[in-house]
mmCIF file of C-alpha atoms in Angstrom:
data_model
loop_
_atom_site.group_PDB
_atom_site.id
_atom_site.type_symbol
_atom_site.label_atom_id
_atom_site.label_comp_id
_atom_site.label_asym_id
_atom_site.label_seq_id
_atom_site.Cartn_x
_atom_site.Cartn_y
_atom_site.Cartn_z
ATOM 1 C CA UNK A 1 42.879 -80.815 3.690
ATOM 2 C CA UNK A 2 40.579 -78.895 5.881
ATOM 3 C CA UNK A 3 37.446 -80.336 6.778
ATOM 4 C CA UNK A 4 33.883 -80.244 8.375
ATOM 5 C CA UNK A 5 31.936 -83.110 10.349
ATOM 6 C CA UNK A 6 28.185 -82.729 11.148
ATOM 7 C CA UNK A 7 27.470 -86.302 12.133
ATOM 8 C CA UNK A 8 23.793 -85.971 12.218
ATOM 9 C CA UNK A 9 21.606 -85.569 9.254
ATOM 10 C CA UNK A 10 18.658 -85.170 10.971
ATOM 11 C CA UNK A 11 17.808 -84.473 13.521
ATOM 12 C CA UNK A 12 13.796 -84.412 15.245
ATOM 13 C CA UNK A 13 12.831 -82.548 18.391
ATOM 14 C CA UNK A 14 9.876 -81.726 20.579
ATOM 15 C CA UNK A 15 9.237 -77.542 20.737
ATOM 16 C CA UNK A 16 10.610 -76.404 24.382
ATOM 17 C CA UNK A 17 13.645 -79.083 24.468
ATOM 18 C CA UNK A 18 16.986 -77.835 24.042
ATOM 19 C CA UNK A 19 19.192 -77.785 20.810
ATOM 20 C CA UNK A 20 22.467 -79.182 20.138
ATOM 21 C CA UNK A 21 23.976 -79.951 16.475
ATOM 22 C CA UNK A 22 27.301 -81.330 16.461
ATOM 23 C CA UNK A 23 30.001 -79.916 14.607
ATOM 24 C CA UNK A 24 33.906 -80.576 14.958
ATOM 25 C CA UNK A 25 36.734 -79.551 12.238
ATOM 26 C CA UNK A 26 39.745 -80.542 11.244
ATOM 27 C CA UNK A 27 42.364 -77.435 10.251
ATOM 28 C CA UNK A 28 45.801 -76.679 9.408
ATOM 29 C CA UNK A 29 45.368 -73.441 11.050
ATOM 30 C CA UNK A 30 43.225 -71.462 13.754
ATOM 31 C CA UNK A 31 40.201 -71.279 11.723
ATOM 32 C CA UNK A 32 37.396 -68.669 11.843
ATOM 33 C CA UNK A 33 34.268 -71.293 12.291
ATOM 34 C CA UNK A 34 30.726 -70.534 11.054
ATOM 35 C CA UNK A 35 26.631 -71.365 11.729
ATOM 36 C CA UNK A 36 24.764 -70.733 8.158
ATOM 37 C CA UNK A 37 20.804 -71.482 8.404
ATOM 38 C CA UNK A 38 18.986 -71.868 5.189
ATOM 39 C CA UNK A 39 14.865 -72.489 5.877
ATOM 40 C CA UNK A 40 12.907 -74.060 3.244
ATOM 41 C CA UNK A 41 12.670 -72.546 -0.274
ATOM 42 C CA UNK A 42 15.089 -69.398 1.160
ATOM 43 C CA UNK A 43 19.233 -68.862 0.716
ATOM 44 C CA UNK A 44 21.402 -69.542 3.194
ATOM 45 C CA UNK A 45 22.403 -67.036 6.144
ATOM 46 C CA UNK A 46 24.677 -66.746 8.112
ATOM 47 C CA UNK A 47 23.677 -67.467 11.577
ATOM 48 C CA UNK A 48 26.584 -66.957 14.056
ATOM 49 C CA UNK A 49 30.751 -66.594 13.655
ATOM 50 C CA UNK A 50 32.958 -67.351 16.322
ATOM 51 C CA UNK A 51 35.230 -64.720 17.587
ATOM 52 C CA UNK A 52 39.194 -64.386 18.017
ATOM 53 C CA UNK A 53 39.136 -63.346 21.213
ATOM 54 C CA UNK A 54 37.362 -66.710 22.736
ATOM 55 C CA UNK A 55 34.024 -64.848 23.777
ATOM 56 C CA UNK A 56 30.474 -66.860 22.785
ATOM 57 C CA UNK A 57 28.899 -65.910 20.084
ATOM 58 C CA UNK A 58 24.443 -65.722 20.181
ATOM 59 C CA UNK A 59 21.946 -64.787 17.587
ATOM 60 C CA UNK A 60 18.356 -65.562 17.917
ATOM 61 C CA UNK A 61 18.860 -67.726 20.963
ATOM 62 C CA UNK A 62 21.483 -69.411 19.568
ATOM 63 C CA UNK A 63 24.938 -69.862 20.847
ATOM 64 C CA UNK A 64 28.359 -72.234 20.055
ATOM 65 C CA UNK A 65 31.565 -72.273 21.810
ATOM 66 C CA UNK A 66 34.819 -72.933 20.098
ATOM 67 C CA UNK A 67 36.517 -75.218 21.749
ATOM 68 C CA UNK A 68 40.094 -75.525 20.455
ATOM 69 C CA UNK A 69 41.234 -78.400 22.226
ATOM 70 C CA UNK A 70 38.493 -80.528 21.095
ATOM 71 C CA UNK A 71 38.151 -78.879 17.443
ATOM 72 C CA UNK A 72 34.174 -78.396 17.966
ATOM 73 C CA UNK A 73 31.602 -75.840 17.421
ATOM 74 C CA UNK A 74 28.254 -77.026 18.570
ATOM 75 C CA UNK A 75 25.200 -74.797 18.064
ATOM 76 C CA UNK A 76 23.069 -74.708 20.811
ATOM 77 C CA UNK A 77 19.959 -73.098 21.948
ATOM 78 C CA UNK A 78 17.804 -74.153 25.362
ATOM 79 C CA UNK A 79 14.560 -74.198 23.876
ATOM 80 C CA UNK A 80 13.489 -75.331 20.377
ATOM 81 C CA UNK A 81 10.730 -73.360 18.297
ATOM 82 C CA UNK A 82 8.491 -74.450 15.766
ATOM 83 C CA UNK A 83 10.220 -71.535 13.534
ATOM 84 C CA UNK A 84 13.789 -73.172 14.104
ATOM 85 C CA UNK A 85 12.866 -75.915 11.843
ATOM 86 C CA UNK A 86 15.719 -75.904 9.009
ATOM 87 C CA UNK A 87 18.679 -77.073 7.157
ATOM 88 C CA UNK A 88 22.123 -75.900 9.629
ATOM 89 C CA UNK A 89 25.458 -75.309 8.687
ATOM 90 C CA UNK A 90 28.852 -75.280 9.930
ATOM 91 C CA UNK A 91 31.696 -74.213 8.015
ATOM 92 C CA UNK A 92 35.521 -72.823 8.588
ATOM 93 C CA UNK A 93 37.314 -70.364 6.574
ATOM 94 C CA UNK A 94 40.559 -72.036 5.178
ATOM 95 C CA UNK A 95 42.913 -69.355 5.467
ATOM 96 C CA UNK A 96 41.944 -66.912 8.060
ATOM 97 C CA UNK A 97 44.318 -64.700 8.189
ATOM 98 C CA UNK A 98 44.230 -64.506 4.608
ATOM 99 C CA UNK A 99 41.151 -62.410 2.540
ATOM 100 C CA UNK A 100 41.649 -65.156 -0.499
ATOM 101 C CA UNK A 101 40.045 -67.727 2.499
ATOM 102 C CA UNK A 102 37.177 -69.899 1.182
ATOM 103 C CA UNK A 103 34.757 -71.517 3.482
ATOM 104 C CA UNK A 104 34.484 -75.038 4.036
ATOM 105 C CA UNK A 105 31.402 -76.485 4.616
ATOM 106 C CA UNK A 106 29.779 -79.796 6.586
ATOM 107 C CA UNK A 107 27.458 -81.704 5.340
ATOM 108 C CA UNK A 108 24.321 -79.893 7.018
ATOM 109 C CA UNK A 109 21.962 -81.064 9.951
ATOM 110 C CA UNK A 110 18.300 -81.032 9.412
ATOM 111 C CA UNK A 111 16.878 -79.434 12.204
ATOM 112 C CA UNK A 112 12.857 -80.884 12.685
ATOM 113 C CA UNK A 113 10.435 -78.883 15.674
ATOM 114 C CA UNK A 114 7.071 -81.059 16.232
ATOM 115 C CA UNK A 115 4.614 -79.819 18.470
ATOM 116 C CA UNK B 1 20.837 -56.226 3.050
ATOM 117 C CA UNK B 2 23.275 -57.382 0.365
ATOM 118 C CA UNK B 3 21.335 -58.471 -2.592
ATOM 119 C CA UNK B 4 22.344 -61.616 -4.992
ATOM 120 C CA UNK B 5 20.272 -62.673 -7.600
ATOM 121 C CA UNK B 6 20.405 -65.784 -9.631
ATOM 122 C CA UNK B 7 19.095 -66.985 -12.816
ATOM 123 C CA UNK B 8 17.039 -68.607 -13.472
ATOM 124 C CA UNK B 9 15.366 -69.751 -10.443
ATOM 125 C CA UNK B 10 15.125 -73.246 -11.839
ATOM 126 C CA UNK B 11 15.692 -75.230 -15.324
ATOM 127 C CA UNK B 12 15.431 -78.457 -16.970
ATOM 128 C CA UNK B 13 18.238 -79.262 -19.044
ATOM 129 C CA UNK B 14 18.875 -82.336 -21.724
ATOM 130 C CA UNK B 15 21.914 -84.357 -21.036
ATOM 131 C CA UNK B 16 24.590 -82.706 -23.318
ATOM 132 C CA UNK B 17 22.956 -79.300 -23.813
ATOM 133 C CA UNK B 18 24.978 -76.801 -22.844
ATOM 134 C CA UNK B 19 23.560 -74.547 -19.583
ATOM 135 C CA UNK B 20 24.583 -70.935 -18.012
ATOM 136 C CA UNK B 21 23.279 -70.411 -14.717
ATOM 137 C CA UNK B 22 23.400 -66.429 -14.046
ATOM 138 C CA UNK B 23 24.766 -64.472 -10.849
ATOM 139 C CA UNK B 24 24.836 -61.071 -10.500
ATOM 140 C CA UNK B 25 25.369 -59.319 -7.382
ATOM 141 C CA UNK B 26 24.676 -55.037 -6.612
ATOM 142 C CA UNK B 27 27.215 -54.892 -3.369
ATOM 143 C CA UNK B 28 30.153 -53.646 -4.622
ATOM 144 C CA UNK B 29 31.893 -57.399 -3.400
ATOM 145 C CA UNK B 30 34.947 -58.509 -4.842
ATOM 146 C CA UNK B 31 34.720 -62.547 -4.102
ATOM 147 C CA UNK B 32 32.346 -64.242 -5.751
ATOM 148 C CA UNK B 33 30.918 -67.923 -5.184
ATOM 149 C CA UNK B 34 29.389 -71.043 -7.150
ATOM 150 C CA UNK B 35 28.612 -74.112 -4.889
ATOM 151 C CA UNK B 36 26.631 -77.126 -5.703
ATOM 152 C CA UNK B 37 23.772 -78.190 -3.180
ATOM 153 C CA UNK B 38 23.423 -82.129 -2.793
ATOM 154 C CA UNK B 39 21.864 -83.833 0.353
ATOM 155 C CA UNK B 40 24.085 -85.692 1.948
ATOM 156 C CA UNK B 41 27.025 -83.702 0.660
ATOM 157 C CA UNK B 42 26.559 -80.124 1.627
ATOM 158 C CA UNK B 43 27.592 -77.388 -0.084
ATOM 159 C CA UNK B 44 30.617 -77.793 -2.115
ATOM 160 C CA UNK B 45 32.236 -75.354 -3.540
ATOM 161 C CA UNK B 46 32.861 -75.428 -7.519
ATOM 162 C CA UNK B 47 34.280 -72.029 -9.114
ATOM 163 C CA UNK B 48 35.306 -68.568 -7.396
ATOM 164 C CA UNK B 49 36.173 -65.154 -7.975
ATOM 165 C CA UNK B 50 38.772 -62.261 -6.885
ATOM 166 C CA UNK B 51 38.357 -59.947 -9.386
ATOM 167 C CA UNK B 52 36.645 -59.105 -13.092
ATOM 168 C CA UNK B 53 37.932 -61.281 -15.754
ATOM 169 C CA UNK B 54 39.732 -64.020 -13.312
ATOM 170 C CA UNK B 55 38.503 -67.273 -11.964
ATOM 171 C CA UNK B 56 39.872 -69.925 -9.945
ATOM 172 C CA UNK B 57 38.366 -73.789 -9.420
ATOM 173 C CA UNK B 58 37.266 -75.001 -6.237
ATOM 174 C CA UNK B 59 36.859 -78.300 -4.954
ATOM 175 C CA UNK B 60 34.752 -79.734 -7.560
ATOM 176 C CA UNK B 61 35.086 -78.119 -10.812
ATOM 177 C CA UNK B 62 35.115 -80.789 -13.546
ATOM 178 C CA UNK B 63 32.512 -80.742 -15.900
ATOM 179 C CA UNK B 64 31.633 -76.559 -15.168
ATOM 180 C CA UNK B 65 33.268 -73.617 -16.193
ATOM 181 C CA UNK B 66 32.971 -69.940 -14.863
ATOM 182 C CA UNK B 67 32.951 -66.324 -16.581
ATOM 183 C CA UNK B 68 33.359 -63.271 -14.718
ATOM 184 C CA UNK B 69 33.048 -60.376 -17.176
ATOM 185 C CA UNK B 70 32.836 -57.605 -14.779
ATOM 186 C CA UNK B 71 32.277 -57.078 -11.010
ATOM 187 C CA UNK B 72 28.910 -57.634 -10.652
ATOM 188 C CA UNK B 73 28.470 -60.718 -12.861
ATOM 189 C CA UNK B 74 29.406 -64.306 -12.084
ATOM 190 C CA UNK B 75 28.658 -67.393 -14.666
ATOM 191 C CA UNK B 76 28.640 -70.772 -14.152
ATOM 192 C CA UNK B 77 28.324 -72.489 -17.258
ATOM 193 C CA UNK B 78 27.818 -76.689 -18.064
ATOM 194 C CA UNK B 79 29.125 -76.755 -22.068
ATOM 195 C CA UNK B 80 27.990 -80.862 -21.650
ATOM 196 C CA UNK B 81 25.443 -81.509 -19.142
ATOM 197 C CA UNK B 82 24.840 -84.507 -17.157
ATOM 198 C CA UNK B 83 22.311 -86.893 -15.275
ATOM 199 C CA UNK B 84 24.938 -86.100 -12.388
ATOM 200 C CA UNK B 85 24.567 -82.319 -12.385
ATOM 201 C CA UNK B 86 21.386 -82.180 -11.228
ATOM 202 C CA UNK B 87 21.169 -80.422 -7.957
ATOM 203 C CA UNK B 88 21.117 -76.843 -6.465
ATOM 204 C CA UNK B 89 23.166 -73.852 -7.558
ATOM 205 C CA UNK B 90 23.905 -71.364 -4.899
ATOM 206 C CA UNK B 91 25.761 -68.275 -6.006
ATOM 207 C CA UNK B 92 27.429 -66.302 -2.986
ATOM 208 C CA UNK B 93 29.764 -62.947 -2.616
ATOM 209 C CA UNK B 94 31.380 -61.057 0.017
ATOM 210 C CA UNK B 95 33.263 -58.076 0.338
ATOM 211 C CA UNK B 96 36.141 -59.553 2.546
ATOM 212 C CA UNK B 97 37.184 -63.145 1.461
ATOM 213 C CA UNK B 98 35.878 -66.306 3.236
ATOM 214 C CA UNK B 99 36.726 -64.531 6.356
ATOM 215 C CA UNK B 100 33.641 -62.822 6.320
ATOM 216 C CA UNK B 101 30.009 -63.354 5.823
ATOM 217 C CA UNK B 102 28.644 -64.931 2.697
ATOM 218 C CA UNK B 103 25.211 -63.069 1.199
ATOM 219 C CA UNK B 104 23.689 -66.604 -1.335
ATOM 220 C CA UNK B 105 21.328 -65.974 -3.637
ATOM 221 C CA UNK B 106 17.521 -67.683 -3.495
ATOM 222 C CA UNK B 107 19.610 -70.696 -5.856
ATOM 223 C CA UNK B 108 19.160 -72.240 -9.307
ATOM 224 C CA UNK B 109 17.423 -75.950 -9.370
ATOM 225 C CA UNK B 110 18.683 -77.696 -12.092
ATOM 226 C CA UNK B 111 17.311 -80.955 -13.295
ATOM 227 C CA UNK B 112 18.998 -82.496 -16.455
ATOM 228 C CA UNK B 113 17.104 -85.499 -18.155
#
């Protein structure tokens, strides 16, 4: 079945250093692949959706490129922030083309920004 | 903003009560969503909804069942709770299938002794 791999589960950076969380997929089909954010104490959100027509997808500062031939979607932003401390997400939808599509989630990355 | 609310926000259960965690969403959204929050695991995804009065189980349902009575209400409900329920709740909906963007609610903690 379709699946998600974050391979880090936490992961601890200096404010001002880049970003990068892993994410790769396995899929039967093209999938539609998602960012969801969820800080402490809140709900998840979503953070950032990748498009069908191949362009980049940003929000906040972040950005991810699907890369088909490599079945990856990292999220990546070039400078951390105290604020972007929290629990990351990457999911696919199962069926895009279909609206009965469920998402499939990772197993999350916990982002940590120390001064 | 697309508001889903849960409840309640957080309960203690005793191993083989019976719980109902509460979902009810005011977006006019079709799907509806229960997943279970463990580190290590993610979320994973245990009932869902279409439509009023019809559910279908996800990847983990055994041990939970699900009511939707009308549009705006999803159940989860745990007729035999266990030590290995414990976790986080997250009810979700959305207006356009999995396709689209989920809107969670805050979550329900459960802890079952």
């Amino acid at each position: 079945g379709d699946s998600v791999t974050q391979t880090e589960g936490l992961v601890t950076l200096t404010e001002g250093l880049p970003v990068m969380l892993n994410c790769t997929y396995q899929s039967t089909y093209s999938p539609f692949l998602f960012w969801y954010v969820q800080h402490l104490n809140e709900a998840p959100k979503l953070l950032l959706k990748s498009f069908t027509d191949n362009k980049r997808p940003e929000h906040q500062g972040f950005h991810a490129t699907l890369h088909k031939s490599s079945s990856s979607f990292h999220l990546q932003k070039s400078s951390a922030q105290l604020s972007d401390s929290a629990l990351y997400y990457c999911a696919l939808s199962d069926h895009p083309s279909s609206s009965f599509s469920k998402l499939v989630f990772g197993q999350g990355t916990s982002l940590s920004v120390v001064p | 903003e697309a508001a889903v609310t849960q409840s309640p926000r957080s309960k203690v259960a005793v191993t083989g009560g019976k719980v109902t965690l509460s979902c009810h969403q005011t977006n006019n959204h079709d799907y509806m969503y229960w997943y279970r929050q463990d580190t290590g695991h993610g979320l994973r995804l245990i009932h869902y909804s279409y439509v009023a009065d019809s559910t279908e189980k996800g990847d983990i349902p055994d041990g939970y069942k699900a009511s939707r009575p009308s549009q705006e209400n999803f159940s989860l409900i745990l007729e035999l709770a266990s030590l290995s329920q414990t976790a986080v709740y997250f009810c979700a909906s959305t207006g356009q299938g999995g396709n689209e963007r989920l809107f969670f609610g805050h979550g329900t903690k459960l802890s079952v002794l």
